[in-house]
Short mmCIF file of C-alpha atoms in Angstrom, two decimals:
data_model
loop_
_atom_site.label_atom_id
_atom_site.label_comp_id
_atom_site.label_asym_id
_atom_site.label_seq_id
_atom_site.Cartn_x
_atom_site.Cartn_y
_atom_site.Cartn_z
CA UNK A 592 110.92 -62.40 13.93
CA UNK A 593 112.99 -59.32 13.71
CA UNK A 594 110.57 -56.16 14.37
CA UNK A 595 109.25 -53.26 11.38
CA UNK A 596 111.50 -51.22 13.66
CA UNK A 597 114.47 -53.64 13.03
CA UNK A 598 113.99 -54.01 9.11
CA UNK A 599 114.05 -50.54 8.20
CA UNK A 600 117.21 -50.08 9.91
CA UNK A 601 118.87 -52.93 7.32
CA UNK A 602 120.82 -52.71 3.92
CA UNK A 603 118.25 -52.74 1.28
CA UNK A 604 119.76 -55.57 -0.78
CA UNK A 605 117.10 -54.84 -3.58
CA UNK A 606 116.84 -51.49 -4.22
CA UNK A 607 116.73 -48.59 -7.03
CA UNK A 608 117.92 -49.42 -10.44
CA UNK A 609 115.04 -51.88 -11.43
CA UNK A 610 112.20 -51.22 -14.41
CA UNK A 611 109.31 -52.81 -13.17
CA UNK A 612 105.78 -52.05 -13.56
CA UNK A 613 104.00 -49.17 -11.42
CA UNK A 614 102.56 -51.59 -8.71
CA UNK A 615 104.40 -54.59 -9.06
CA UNK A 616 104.15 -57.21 -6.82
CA UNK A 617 106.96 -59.58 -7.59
CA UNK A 618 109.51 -57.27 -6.68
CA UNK A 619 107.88 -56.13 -2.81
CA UNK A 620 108.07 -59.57 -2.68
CA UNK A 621 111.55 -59.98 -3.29
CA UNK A 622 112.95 -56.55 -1.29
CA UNK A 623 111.14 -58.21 1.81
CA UNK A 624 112.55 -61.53 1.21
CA UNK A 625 116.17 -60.09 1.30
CA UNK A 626 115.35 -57.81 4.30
CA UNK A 627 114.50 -60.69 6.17
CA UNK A 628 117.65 -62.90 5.13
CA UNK A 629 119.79 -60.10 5.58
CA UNK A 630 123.80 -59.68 4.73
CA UNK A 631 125.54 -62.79 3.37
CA UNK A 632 123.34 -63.96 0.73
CA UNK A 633 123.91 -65.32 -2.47
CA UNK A 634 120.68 -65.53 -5.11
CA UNK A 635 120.27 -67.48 -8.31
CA UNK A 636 117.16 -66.32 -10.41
CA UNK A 637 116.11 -68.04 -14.19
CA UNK A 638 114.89 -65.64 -16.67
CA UNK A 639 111.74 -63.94 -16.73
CA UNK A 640 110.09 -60.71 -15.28
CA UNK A 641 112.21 -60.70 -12.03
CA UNK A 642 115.37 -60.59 -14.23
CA UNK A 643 113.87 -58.83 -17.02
CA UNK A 644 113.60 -55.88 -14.52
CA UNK A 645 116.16 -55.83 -12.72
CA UNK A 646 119.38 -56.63 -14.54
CA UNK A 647 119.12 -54.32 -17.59
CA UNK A 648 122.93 -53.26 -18.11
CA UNK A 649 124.30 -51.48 -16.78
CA UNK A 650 121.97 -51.07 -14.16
CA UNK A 651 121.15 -53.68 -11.43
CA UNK A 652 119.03 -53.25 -8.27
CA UNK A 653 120.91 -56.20 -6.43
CA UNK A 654 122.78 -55.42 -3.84
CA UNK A 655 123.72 -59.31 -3.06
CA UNK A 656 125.42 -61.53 -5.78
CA UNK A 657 123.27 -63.32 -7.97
CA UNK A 658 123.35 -65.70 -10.61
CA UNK A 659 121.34 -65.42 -13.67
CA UNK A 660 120.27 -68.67 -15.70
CA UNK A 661 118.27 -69.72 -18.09
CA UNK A 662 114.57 -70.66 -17.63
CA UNK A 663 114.28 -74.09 -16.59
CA UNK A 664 117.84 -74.20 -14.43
CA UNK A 665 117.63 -71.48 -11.16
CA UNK A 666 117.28 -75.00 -8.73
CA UNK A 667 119.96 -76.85 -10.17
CA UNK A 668 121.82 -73.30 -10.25
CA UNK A 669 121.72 -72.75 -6.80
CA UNK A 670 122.23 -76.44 -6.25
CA UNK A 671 125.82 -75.75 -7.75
CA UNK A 672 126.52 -72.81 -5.64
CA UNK A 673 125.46 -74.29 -3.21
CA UNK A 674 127.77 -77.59 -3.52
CA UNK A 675 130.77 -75.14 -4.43
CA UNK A 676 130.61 -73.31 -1.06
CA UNK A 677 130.77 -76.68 0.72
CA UNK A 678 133.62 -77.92 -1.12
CA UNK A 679 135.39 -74.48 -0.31
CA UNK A 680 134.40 -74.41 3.16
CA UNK A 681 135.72 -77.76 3.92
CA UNK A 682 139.46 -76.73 2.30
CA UNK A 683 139.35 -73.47 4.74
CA UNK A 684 138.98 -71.28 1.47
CA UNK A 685 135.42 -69.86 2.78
CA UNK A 686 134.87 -69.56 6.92
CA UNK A 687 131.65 -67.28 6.79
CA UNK A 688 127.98 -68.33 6.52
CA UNK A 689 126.01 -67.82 3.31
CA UNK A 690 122.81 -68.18 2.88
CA UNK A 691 121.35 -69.57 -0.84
CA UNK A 692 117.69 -68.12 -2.05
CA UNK A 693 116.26 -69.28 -5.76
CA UNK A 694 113.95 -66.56 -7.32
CA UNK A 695 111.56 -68.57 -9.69
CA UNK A 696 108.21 -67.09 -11.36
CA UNK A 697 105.59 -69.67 -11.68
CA UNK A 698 106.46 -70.49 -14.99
CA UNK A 699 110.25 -71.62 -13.75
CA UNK A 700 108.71 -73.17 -10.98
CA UNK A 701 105.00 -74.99 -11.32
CA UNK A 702 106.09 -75.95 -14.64
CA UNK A 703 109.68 -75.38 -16.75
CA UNK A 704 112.06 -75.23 -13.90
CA UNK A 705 109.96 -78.13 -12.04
CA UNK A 706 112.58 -80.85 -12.46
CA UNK A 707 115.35 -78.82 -11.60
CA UNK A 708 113.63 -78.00 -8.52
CA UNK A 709 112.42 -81.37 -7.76
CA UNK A 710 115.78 -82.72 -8.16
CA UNK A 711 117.67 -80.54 -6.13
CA UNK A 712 115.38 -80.88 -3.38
CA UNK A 713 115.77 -84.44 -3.73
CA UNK A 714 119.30 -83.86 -3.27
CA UNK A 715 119.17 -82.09 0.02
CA UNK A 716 121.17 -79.08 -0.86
CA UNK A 717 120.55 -76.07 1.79
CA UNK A 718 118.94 -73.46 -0.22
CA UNK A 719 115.69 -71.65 0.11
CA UNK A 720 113.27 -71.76 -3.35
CA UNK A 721 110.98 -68.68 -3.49
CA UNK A 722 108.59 -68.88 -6.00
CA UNK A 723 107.09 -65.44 -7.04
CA UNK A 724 103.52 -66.43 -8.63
CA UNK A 725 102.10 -63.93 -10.31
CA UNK A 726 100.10 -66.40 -11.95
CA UNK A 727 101.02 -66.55 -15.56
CA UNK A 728 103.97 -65.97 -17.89
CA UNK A 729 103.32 -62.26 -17.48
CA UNK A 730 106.75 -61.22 -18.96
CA UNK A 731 106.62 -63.06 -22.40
CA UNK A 732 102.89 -61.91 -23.04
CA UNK A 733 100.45 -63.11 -20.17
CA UNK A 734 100.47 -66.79 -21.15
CA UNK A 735 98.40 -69.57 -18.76
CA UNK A 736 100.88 -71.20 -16.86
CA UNK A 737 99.99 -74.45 -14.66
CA UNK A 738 99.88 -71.47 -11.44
CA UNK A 739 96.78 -69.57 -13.18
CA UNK A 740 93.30 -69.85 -11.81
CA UNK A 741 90.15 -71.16 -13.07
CA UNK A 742 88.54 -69.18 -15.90
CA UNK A 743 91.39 -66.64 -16.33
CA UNK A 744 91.63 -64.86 -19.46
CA UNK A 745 95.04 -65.06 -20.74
CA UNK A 746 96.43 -64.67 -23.87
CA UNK A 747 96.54 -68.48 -24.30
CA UNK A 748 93.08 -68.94 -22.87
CA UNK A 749 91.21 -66.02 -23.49
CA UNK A 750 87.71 -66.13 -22.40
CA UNK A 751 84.89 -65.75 -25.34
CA UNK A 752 82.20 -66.82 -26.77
CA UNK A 753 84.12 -71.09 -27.54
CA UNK A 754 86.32 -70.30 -23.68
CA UNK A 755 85.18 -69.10 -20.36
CA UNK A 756 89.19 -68.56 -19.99
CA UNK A 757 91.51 -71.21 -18.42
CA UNK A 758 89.07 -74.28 -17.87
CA UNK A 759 91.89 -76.20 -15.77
CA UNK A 760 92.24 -75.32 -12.04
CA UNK A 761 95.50 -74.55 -10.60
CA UNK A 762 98.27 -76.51 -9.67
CA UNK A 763 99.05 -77.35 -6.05
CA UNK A 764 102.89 -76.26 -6.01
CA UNK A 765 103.21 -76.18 -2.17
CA UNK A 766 101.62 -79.71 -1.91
CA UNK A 767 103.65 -81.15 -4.40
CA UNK A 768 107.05 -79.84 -2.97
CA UNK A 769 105.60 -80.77 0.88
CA UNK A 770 105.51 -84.17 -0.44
CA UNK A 771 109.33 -84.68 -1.40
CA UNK A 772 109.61 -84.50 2.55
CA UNK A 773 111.18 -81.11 3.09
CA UNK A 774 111.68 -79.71 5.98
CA UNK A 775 109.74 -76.61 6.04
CA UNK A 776 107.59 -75.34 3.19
CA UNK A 777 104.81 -71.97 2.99
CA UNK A 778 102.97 -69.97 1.55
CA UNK A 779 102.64 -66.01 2.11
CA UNK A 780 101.65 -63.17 0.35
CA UNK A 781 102.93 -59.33 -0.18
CA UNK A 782 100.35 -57.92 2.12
CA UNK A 783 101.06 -59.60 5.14
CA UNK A 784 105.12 -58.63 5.87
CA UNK A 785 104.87 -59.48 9.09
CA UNK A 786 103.92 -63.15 8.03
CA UNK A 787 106.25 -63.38 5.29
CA UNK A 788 109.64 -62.04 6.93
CA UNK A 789 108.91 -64.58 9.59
CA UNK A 790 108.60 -68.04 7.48
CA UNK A 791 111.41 -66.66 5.37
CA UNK A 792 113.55 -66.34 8.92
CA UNK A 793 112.15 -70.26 9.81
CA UNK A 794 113.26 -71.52 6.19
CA UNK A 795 116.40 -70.39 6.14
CA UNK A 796 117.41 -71.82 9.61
CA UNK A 797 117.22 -75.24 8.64
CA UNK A 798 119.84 -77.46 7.09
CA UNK A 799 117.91 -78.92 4.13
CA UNK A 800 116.00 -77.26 0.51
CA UNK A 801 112.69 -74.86 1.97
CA UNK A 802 110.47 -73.84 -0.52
CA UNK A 803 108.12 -70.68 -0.17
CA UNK A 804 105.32 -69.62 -2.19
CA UNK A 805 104.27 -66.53 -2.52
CA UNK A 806 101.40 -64.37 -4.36
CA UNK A 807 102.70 -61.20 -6.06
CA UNK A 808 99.38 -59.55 -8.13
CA UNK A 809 100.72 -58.26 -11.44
CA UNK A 810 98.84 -54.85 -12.33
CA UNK A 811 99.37 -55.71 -15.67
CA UNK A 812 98.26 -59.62 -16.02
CA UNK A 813 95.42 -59.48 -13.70
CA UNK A 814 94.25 -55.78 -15.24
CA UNK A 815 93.84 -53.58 -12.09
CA UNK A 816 94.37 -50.14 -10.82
CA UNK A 817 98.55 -50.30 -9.21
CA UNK A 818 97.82 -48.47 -6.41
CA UNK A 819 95.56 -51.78 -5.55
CA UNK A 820 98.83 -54.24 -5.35
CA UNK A 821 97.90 -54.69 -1.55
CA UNK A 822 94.14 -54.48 -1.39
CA UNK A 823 94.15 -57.07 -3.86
CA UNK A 824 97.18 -59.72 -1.98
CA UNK A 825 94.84 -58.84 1.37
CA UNK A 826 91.74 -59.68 -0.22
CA UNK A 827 93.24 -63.31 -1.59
CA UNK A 828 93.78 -64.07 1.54
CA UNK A 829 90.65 -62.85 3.27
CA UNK A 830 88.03 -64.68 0.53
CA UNK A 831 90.45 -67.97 1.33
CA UNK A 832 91.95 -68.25 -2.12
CA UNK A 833 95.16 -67.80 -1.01
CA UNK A 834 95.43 -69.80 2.70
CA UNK A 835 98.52 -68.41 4.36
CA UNK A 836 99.56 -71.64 5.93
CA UNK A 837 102.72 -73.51 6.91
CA UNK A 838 104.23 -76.95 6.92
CA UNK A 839 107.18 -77.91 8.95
CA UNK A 840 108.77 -81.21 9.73
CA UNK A 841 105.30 -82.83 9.24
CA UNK A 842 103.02 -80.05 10.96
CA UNK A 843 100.47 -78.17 9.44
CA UNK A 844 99.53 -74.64 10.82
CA UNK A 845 96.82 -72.39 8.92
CA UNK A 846 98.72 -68.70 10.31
CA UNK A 847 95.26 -66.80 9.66
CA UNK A 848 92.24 -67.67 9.44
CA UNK A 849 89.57 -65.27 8.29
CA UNK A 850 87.01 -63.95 11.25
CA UNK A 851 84.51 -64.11 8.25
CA UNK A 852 85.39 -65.02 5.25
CA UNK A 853 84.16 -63.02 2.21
CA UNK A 854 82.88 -64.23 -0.92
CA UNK A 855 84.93 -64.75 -3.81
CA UNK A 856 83.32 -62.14 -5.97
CA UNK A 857 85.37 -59.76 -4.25
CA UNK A 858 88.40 -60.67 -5.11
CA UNK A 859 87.18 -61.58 -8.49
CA UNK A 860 85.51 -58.14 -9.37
CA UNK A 861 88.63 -56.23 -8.57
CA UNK A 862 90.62 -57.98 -11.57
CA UNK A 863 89.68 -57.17 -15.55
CA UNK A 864 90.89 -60.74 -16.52
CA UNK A 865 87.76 -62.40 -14.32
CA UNK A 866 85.58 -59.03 -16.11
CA UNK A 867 83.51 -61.92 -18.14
CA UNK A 868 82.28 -63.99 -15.01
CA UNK A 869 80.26 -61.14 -14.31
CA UNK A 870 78.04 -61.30 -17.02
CA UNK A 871 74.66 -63.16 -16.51
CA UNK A 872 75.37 -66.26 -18.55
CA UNK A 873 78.37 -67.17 -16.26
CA UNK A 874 76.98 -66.75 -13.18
CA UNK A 875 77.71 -70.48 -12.48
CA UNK A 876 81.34 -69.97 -13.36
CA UNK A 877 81.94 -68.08 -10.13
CA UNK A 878 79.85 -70.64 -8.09
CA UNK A 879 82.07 -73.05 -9.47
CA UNK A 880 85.09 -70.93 -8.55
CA UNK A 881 83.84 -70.63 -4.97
CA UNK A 882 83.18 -74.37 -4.69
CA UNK A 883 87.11 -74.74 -5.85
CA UNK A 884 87.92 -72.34 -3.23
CA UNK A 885 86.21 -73.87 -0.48
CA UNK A 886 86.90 -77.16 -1.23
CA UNK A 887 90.76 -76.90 -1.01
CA UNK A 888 90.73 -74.63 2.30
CA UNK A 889 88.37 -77.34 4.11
CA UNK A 890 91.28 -79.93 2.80
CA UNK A 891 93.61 -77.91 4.06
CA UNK A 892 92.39 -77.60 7.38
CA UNK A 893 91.89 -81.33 7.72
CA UNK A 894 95.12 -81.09 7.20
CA UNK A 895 96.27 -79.22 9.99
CA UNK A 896 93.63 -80.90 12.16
CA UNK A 897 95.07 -84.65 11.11
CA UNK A 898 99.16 -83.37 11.78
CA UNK A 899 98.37 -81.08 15.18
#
């Protein structure tokens, strides 16, 4: 894994020129992504906040090509690009290495981009998928998407006296792509660099699709403080709702593991769209929520247990 000391001294290949939010998550995520690919990287993103942002003419704040499609396409996209280079390496027209990274939001990933994403990993193209998941469709108006938790107030589920929020839990995007048989699949989070530069160096060494998940809080969604962006990825994964675990070629490895894990409450108390758990009546709510929790990190470690 190339060194703090090492990363600094690279090209940023997202820098100035973007609009985002005070605090944003989604786009730490994506500055550390391309610090860790490095030079020689071509990116296809679909729309939503990460384009929203960052393309606004005639601005950009990519300093790599990219590719901007519509929502439900950034897999097959890159799939394209992908298949192009190949057919232009073979003729001689292309002799260096690129490497091919998908920016999807949940939104273009969990749910409207799934079956472009499902197919091209089907396909075997060599491409890395990054989902950003901030946990809603936070750029069109904070709508639920299939990535938002249990009980989160949303503008499509807003908790009141007939909702407690979202009543469905979330989906299981890293499961779901681990079981087309990729290669190498994870999940990460802002906070933890060191973690997320190196599974972003492992997925784009292999020869197949890798997929990457990883949690980007949204100051404006989740209704906290921006200065908090970090406190609040840290805490996900300290209170186990956000595991940072791998999967590659058929091996399970939980990368932390909590000395103590705190209770869920903290995480929850720190965001104003879980504000209505805390009062008396829904007590059982965040019982519930920490029953969820537990439930998939002791499947998850049978998981590692069963593949080590």
């Amino acid at each position: 894994m190339a060194s703090l000391k090492e990363l600094v001294k690279r090209k940023e290949l997202f820098s100035y020129g973007h609009r985002a939010c005070a605090g944003c998550g989604e786009v730490l995520a994506v500055r550390q992504v391309l610090l860790a690919a490095g030079e020689n990287v071509a990116c296809a993103m679909p729309t939503g906040c990460l384009e929203i942002v960052s393309t606004i003419y005639p601005h950009t704040a990519w300093q790599v090509p990219i590719f901007h499609s519509a929502f439900e396409n950034a897999a097959a996209t890159i799939a394209g690009m992908e298949s192009a280079y190949r057919a232009l390496k073979r003729r001689g027209k292309i002799t260096k290495e690129i490497k091919f990274i998908a920016f999807g939001g949940d939104g273009g990933t969990y749910d409207i981009g799934f079956q472009a994403l499902s197919g091209a990993i089907e396909r075997r193209h060599r491409f890395l998928y990054v989902c950003t998941d901030n946990q809603a469709y936070m750029n069109t108006g904070i709508q639920r998407s299939s990535a938002t938790p249990s009980f989160a107030d949303t503008t499509t589920s807003p908790a009141g006296k007939k909702l407690p929020g979202k009543l469905q839990p979330r989906k299981d995007i890293v499961e779901i792509v681990i079981a087309h048989d990729v290669p190498y699949a994870a999940q990460t989070t802002v906070a933890f660099w060191n973690d997320l530069v190196t599974k972003v160096e492992k997925a784009l060494s292999y020869d197949g699709p890798t997929f990457i998940n990883i949690l980007v809080p949204c100051p404006l969604g989740w209704v906290y403080p921006t200065d908090r962006t970090i406190e609040i990825s840290r805490l996900a994964v300290e209170t186990n709702f956000w595991p940072l675990y791998e999967y590659e070629n058929g091996v399970y490895r939980l990368n932390y593991e909590p000395k103590e894990r705190k209770p869920i409450e903290e995480w929850l108390k720190m965001q104003g769209r879980f504000r209505h758990l805390f009062l008396p009546e829904n007590q059982k709510l965040i019982e519930e929520f920490q029953r969820e929790v537990d439930e998939r990190f002791a499947r998850l470690k049978r998981r590692v247990a069963m593949s080590g």
